[in-house]
JSON list of C-alpha atoms in Angstrom, two decimals:
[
{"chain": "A", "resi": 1, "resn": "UNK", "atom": "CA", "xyz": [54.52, 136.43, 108.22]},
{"chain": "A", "resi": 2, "resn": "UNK", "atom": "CA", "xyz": [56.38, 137.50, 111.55]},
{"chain": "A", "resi": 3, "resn": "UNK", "atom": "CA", "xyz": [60.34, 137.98, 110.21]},
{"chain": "A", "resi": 4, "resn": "UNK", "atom": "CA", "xyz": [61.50, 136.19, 113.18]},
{"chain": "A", "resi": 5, "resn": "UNK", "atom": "CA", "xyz": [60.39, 132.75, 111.66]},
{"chain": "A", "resi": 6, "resn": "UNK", "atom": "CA", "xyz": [60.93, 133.12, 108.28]},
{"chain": "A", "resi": 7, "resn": "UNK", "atom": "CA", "xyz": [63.76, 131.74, 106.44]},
{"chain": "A", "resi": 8, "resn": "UNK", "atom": "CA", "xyz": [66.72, 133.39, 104.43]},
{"chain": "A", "resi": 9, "resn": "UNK", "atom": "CA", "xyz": [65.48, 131.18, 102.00]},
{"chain": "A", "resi": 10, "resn": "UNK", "atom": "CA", "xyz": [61.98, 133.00, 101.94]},
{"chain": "A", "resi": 11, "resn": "UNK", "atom": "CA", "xyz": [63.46, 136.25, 102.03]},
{"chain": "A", "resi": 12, "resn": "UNK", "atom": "CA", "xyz": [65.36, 135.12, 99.58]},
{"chain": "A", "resi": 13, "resn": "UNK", "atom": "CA", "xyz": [62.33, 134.33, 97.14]},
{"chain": "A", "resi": 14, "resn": "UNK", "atom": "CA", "xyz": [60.88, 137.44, 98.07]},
{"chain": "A", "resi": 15, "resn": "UNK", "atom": "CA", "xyz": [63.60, 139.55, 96.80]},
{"chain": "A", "resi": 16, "resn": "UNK", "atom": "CA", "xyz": [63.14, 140.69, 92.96]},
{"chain": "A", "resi": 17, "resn": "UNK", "atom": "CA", "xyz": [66.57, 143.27, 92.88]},
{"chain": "A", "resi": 18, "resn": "UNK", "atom": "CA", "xyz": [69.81, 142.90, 95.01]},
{"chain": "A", "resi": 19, "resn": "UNK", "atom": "CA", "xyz": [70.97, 140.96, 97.35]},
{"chain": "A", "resi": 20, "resn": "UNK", "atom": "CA", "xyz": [74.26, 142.16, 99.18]},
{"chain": "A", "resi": 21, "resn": "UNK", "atom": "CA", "xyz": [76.35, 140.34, 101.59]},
{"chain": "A", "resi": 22, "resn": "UNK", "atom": "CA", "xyz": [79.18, 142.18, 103.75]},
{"chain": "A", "resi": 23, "resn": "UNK", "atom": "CA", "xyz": [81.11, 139.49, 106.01]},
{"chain": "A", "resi": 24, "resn": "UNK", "atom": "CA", "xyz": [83.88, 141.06, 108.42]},
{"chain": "A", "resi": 25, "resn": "UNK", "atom": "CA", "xyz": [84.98, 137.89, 110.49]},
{"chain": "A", "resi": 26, "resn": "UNK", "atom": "CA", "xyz": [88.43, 136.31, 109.27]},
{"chain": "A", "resi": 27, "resn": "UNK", "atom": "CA", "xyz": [86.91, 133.05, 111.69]},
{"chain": "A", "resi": 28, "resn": "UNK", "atom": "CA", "xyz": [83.73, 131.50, 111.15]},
{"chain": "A", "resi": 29, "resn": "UNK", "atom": "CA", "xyz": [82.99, 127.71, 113.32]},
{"chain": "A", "resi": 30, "resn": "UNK", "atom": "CA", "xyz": [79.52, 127.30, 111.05]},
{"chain": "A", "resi": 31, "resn": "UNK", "atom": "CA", "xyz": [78.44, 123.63, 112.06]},
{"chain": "A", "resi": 32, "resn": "UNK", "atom": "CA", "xyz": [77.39, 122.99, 108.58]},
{"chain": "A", "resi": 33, "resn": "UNK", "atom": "CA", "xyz": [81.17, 123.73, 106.79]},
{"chain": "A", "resi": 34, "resn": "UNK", "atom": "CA", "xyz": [82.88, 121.85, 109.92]},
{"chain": "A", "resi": 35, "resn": "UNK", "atom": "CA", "xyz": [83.75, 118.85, 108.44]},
{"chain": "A", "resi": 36, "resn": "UNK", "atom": "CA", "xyz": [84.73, 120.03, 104.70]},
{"chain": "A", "resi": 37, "resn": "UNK", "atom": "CA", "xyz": [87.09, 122.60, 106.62]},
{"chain": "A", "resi": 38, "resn": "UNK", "atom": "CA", "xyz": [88.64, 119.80, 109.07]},
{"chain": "A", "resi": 39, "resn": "UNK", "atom": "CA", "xyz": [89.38, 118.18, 105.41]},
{"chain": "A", "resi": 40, "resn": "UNK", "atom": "CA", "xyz": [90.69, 121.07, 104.06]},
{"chain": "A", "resi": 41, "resn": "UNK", "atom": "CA", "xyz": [93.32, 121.88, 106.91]},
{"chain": "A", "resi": 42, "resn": "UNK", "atom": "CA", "xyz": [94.50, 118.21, 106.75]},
{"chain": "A", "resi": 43, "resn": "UNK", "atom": "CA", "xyz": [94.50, 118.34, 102.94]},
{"chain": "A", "resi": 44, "resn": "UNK", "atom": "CA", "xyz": [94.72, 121.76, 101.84]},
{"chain": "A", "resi": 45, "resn": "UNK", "atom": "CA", "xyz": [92.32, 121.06, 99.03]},
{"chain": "A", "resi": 46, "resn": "UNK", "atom": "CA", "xyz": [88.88, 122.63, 99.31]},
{"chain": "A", "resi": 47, "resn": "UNK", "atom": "CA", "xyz": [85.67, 120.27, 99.08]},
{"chain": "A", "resi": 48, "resn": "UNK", "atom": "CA", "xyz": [84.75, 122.13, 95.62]},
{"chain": "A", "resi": 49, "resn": "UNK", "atom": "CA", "xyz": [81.81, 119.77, 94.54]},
{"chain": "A", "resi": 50, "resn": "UNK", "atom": "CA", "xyz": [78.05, 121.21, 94.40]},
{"chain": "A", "resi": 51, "resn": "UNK", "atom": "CA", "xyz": [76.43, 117.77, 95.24]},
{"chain": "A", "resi": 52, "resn": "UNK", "atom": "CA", "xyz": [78.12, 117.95, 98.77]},
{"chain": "A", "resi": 53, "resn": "UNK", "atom": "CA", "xyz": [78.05, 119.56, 102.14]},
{"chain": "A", "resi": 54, "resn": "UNK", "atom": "CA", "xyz": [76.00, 122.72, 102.49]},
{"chain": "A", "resi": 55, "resn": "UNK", "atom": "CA", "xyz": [75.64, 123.79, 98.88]},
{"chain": "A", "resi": 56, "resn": "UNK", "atom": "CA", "xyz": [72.98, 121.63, 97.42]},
{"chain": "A", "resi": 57, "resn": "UNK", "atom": "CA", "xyz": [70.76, 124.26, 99.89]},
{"chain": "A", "resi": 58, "resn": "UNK", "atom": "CA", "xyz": [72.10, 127.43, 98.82]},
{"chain": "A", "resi": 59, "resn": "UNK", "atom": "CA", "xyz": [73.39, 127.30, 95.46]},
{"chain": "A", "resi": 60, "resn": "UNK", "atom": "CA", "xyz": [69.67, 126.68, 94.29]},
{"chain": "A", "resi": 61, "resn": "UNK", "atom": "CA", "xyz": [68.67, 130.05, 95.99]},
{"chain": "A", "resi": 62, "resn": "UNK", "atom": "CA", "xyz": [70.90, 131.54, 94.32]},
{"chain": "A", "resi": 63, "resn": "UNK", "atom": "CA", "xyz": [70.57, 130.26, 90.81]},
{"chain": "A", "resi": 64, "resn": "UNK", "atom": "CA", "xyz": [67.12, 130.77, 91.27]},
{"chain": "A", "resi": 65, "resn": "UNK", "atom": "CA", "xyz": [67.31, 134.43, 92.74]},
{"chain": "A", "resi": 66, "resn": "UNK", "atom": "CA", "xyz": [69.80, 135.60, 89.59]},
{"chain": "A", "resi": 67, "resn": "UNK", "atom": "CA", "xyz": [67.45, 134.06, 87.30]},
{"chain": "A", "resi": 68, "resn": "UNK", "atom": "CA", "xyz": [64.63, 136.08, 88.03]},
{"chain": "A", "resi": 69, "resn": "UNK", "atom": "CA", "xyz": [67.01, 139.20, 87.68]},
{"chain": "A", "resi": 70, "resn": "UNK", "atom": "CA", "xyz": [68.78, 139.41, 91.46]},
{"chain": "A", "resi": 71, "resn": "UNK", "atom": "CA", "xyz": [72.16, 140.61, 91.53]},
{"chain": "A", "resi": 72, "resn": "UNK", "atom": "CA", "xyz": [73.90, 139.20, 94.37]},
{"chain": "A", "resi": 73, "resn": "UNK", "atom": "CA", "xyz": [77.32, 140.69, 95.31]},
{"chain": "A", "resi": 74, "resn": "UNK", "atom": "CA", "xyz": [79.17, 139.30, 98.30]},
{"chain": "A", "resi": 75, "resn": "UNK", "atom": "CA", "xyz": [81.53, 141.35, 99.78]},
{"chain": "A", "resi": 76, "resn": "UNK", "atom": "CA", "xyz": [84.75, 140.05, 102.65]},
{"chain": "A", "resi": 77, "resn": "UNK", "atom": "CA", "xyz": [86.69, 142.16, 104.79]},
{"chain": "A", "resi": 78, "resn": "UNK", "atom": "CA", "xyz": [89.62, 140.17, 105.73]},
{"chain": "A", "resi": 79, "resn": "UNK", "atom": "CA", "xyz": [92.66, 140.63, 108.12]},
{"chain": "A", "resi": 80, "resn": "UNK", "atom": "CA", "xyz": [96.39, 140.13, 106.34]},
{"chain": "A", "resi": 81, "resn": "UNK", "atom": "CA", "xyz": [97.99, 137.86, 106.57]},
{"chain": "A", "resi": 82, "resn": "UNK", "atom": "CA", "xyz": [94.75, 135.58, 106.36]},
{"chain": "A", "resi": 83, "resn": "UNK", "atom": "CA", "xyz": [93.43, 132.86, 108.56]},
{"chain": "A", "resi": 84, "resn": "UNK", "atom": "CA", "xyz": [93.57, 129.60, 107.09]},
{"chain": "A", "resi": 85, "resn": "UNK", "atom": "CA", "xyz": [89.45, 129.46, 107.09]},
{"chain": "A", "resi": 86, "resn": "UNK", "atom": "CA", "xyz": [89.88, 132.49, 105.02]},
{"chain": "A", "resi": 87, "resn": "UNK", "atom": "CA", "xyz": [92.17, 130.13, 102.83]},
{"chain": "A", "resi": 88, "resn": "UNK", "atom": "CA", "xyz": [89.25, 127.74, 102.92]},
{"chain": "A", "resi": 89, "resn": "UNK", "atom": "CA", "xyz": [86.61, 130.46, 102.03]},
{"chain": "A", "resi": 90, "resn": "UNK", "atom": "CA", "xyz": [88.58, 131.60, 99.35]},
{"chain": "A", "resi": 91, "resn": "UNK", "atom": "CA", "xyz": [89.28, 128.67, 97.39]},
{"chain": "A", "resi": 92, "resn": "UNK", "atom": "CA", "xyz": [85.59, 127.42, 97.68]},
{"chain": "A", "resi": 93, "resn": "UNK", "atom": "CA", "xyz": [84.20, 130.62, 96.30]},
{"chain": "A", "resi": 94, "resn": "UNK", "atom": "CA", "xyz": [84.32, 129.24, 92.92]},
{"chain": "A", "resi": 95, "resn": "UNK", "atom": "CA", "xyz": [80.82, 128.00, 93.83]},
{"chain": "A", "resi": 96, "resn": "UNK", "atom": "CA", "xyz": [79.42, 131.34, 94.71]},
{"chain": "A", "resi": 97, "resn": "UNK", "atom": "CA", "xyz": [80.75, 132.48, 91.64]},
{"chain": "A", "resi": 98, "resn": "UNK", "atom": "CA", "xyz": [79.23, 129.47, 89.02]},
{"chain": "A", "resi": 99, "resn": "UNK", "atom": "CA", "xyz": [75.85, 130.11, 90.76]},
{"chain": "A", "resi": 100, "resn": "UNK", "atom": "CA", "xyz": [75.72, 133.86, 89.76]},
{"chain": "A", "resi": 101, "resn": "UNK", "atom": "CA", "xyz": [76.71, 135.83, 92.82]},
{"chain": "A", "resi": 102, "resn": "UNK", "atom": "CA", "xyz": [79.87, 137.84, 92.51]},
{"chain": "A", "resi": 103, "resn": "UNK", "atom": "CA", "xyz": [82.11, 138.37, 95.11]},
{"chain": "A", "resi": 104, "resn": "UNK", "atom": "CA", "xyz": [84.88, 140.93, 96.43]},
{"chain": "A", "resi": 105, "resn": "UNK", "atom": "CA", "xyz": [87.92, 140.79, 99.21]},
{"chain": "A", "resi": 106, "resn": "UNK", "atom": "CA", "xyz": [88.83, 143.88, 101.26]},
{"chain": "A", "resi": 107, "resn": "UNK", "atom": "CA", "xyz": [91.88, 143.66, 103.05]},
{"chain": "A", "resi": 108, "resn": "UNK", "atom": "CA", "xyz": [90.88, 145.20, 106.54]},
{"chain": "A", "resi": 109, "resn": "UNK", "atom": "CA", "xyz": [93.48, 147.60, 106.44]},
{"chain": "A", "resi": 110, "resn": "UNK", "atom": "CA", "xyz": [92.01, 149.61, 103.57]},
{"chain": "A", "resi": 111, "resn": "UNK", "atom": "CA", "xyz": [88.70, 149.77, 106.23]},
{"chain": "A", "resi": 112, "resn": "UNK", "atom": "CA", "xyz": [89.96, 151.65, 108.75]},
{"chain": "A", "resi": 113, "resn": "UNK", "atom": "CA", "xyz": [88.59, 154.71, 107.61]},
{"chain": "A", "resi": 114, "resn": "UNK", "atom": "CA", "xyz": [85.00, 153.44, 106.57]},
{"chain": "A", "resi": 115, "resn": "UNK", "atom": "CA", "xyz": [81.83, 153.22, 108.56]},
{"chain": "A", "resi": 116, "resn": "UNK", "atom": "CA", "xyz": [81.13, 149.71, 109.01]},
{"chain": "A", "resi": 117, "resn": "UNK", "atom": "CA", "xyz": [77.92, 147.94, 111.43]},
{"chain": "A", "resi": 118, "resn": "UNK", "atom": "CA", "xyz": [78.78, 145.49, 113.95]},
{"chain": "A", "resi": 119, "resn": "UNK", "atom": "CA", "xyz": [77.93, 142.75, 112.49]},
{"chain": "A", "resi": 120, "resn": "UNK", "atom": "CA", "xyz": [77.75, 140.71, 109.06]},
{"chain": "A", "resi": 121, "resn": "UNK", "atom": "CA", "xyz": [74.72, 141.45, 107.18]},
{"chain": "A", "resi": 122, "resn": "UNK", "atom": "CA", "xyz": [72.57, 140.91, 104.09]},
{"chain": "A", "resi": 123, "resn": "UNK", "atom": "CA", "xyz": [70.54, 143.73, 102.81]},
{"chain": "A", "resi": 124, "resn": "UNK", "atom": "CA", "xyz": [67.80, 142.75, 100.50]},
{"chain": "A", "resi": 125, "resn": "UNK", "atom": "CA", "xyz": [66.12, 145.18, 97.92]},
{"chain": "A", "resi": 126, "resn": "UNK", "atom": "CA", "xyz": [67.90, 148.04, 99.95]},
{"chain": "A", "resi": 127, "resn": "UNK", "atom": "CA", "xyz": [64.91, 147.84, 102.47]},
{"chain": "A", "resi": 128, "resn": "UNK", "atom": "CA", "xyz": [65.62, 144.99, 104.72]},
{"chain": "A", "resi": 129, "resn": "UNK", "atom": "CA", "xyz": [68.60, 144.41, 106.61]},
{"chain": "A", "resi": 130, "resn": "UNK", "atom": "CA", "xyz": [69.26, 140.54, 108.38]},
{"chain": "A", "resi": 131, "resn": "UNK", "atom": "CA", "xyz": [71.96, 141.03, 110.97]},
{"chain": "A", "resi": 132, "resn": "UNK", "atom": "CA", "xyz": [74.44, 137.86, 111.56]},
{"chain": "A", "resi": 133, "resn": "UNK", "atom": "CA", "xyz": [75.50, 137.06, 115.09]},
{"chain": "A", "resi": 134, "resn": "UNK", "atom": "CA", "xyz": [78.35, 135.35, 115.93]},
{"chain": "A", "resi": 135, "resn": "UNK", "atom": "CA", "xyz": [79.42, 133.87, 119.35]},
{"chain": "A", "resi": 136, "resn": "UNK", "atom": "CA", "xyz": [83.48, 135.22, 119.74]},
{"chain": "A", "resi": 137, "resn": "UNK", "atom": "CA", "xyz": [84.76, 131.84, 118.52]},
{"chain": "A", "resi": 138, "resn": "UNK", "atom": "CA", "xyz": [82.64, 131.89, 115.52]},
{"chain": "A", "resi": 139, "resn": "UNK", "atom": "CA", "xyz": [79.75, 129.91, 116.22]},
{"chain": "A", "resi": 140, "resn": "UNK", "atom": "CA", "xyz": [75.96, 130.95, 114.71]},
{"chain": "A", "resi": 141, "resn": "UNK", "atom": "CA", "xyz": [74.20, 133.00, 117.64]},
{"chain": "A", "resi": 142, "resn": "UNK", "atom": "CA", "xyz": [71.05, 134.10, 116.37]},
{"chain": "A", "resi": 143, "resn": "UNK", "atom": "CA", "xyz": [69.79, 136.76, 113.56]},
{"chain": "A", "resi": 144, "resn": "UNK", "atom": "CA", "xyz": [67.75, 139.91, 113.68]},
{"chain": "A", "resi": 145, "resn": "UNK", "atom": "CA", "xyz": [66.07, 142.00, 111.23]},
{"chain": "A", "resi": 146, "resn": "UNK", "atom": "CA", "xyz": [65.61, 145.54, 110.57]},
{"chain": "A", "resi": 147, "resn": "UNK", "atom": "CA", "xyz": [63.73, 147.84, 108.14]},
{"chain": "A", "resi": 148, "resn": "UNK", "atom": "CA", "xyz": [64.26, 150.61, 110.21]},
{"chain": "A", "resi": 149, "resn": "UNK", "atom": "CA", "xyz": [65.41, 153.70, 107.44]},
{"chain": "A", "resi": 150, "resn": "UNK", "atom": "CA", "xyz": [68.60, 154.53, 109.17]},
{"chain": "A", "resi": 151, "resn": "UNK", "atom": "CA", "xyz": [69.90, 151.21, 109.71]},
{"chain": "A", "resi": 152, "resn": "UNK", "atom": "CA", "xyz": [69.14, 150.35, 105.90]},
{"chain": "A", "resi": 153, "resn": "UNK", "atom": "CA", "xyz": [71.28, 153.51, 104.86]},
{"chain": "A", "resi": 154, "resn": "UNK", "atom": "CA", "xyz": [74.43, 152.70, 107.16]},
{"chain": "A", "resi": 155, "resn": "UNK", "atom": "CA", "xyz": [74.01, 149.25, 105.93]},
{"chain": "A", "resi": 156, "resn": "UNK", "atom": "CA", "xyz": [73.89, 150.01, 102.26]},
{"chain": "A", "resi": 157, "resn": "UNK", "atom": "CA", "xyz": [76.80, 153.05, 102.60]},
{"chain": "A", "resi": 158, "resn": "UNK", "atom": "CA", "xyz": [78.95, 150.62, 104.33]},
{"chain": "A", "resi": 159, "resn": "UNK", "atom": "CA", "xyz": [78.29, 147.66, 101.48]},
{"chain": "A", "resi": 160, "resn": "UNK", "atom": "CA", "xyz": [78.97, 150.34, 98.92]},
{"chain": "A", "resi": 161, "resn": "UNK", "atom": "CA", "xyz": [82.24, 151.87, 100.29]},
{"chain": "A", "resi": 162, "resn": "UNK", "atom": "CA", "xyz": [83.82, 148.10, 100.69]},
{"chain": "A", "resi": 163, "resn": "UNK", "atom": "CA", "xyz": [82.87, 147.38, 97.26]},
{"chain": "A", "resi": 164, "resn": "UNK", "atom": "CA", "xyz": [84.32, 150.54, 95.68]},
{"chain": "A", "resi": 165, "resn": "UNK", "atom": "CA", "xyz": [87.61, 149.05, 97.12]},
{"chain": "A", "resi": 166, "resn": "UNK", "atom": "CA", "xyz": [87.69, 145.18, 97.51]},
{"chain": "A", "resi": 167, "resn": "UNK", "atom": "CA", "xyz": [89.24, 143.45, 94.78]},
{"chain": "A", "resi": 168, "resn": "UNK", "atom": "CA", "xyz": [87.45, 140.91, 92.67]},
{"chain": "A", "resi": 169, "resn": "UNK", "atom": "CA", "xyz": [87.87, 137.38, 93.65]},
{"chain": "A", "resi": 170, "resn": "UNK", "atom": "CA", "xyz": [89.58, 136.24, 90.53]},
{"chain": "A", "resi": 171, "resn": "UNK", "atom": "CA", "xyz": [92.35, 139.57, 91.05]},
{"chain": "A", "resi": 172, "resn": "UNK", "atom": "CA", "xyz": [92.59, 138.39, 94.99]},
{"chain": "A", "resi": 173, "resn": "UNK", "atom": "CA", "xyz": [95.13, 136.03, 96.17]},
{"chain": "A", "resi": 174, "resn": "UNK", "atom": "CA", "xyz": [95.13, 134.41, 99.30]}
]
C-alpha cells in the first residue's frame, strides 16, 4: 500500500499504541469546519453535536482506535491572546475529549525555547510521522509522510516537550 494514497483513517486502523497530534497554527480555513465556524462567530456558541458536520467521520476513528488500546493525546500551541478560531477549537474540544483522545494547550510563549518541526503532525506508534500542510491563510495543502529515524525522533521530542508543559483542556481557559 503506497502511503501517498492511503487514508488517515487507514493509518489510523493500523495503529495498535499512540497516536499524537501537535497543531501550532492559531488559524485554520479547513473546508469541512467552515460553516459550523461562520455559526460560531455570528453566535458565539460552538456546533457541539456528534451527529453533525465533520465528526460523524472522525469521532468513530477514534472511539474505535482507544478501544483497541490507542492512546491519543492532542497537543495545541497557541498564540495569547487567542484567535477567535482558537475560541472555536476550544469550546468544541469537548468532542475530542468524550471520544477518548485527551488534549493539551501550550501558550506559544512557553515554546520559544523548544525544538519544534515546521509543520503540524501526527506521529503514529512512534514510527510514522504524517506532516500537515497548510496554505498561509489556513487552507489544507497537501500531506507527506515520513519514517525516516531522525524525523520520527524530532517529531516525538518536540510532542513530548509541549506536553510536559501545556495545560489540560479542562485547566485551560480561552
Amino acid at each position: 500500500m503506497s502511503l501517498k494514497a492511503t487514508t488517515f483513517a487507514d493509518l489510523l486502523a493500523a495503529t495498535r499504541h499512540s497516536a499524537v497530534h501537535l497543531e501550532m497554527r492559531d488559524q485554520y480555513a479547513v473546508g469541512d469546519e467552515a460553516e459550523d465556524y461562520a455559526a460560531f462567530l455570528d453566535t458565539g456558541v460552538a456546533n457541539t453535536d456528534p451527529a453533525e458536520s465533520f465528526w460523524p467521520q472522525w469521532l468513530p476513528l477514534v472511539t474505535n482506535a482507544v478501544a483497541r488500546g490507542v492512546v491519543m493525546r492532542r497537543a495545541r500551541i497557541v498564540s495569547e491572546p487567542v484567535t477567535d478560531y482558537i475560541r472555536y477549537e476550544h469550546a468544541i474540544t469537548v468532542l475530542n475529549l468524550q471520544a477518548g483522545e485527551d488534549v493539551r494547550w501550550l501558550p506559544r510563549r512557553r515554546a520559544s525555547d523548544l525544538a519544534l518541526p515546521g509543520n503540524d503532525f501526527w506521529l503514529l506508534d512512534g514510527r510514522l510521522v504524517q506532516f500537515h500542510h497548510f496554505t498561509g491563510k489556513g487552507d489544507w495543502a497537501g500531506k507527506e509522510h515520513t519514517e525516516d529515524a531522525d524525523v520520527v525522533a524530532l517529531c516525538a521530542a518536540a510532542f513530548e516537550a509541549v506536553w510536559q508543559r501545556a495545560v489540560p483542556h479542562e485547566k485551560y481557559t480561552v
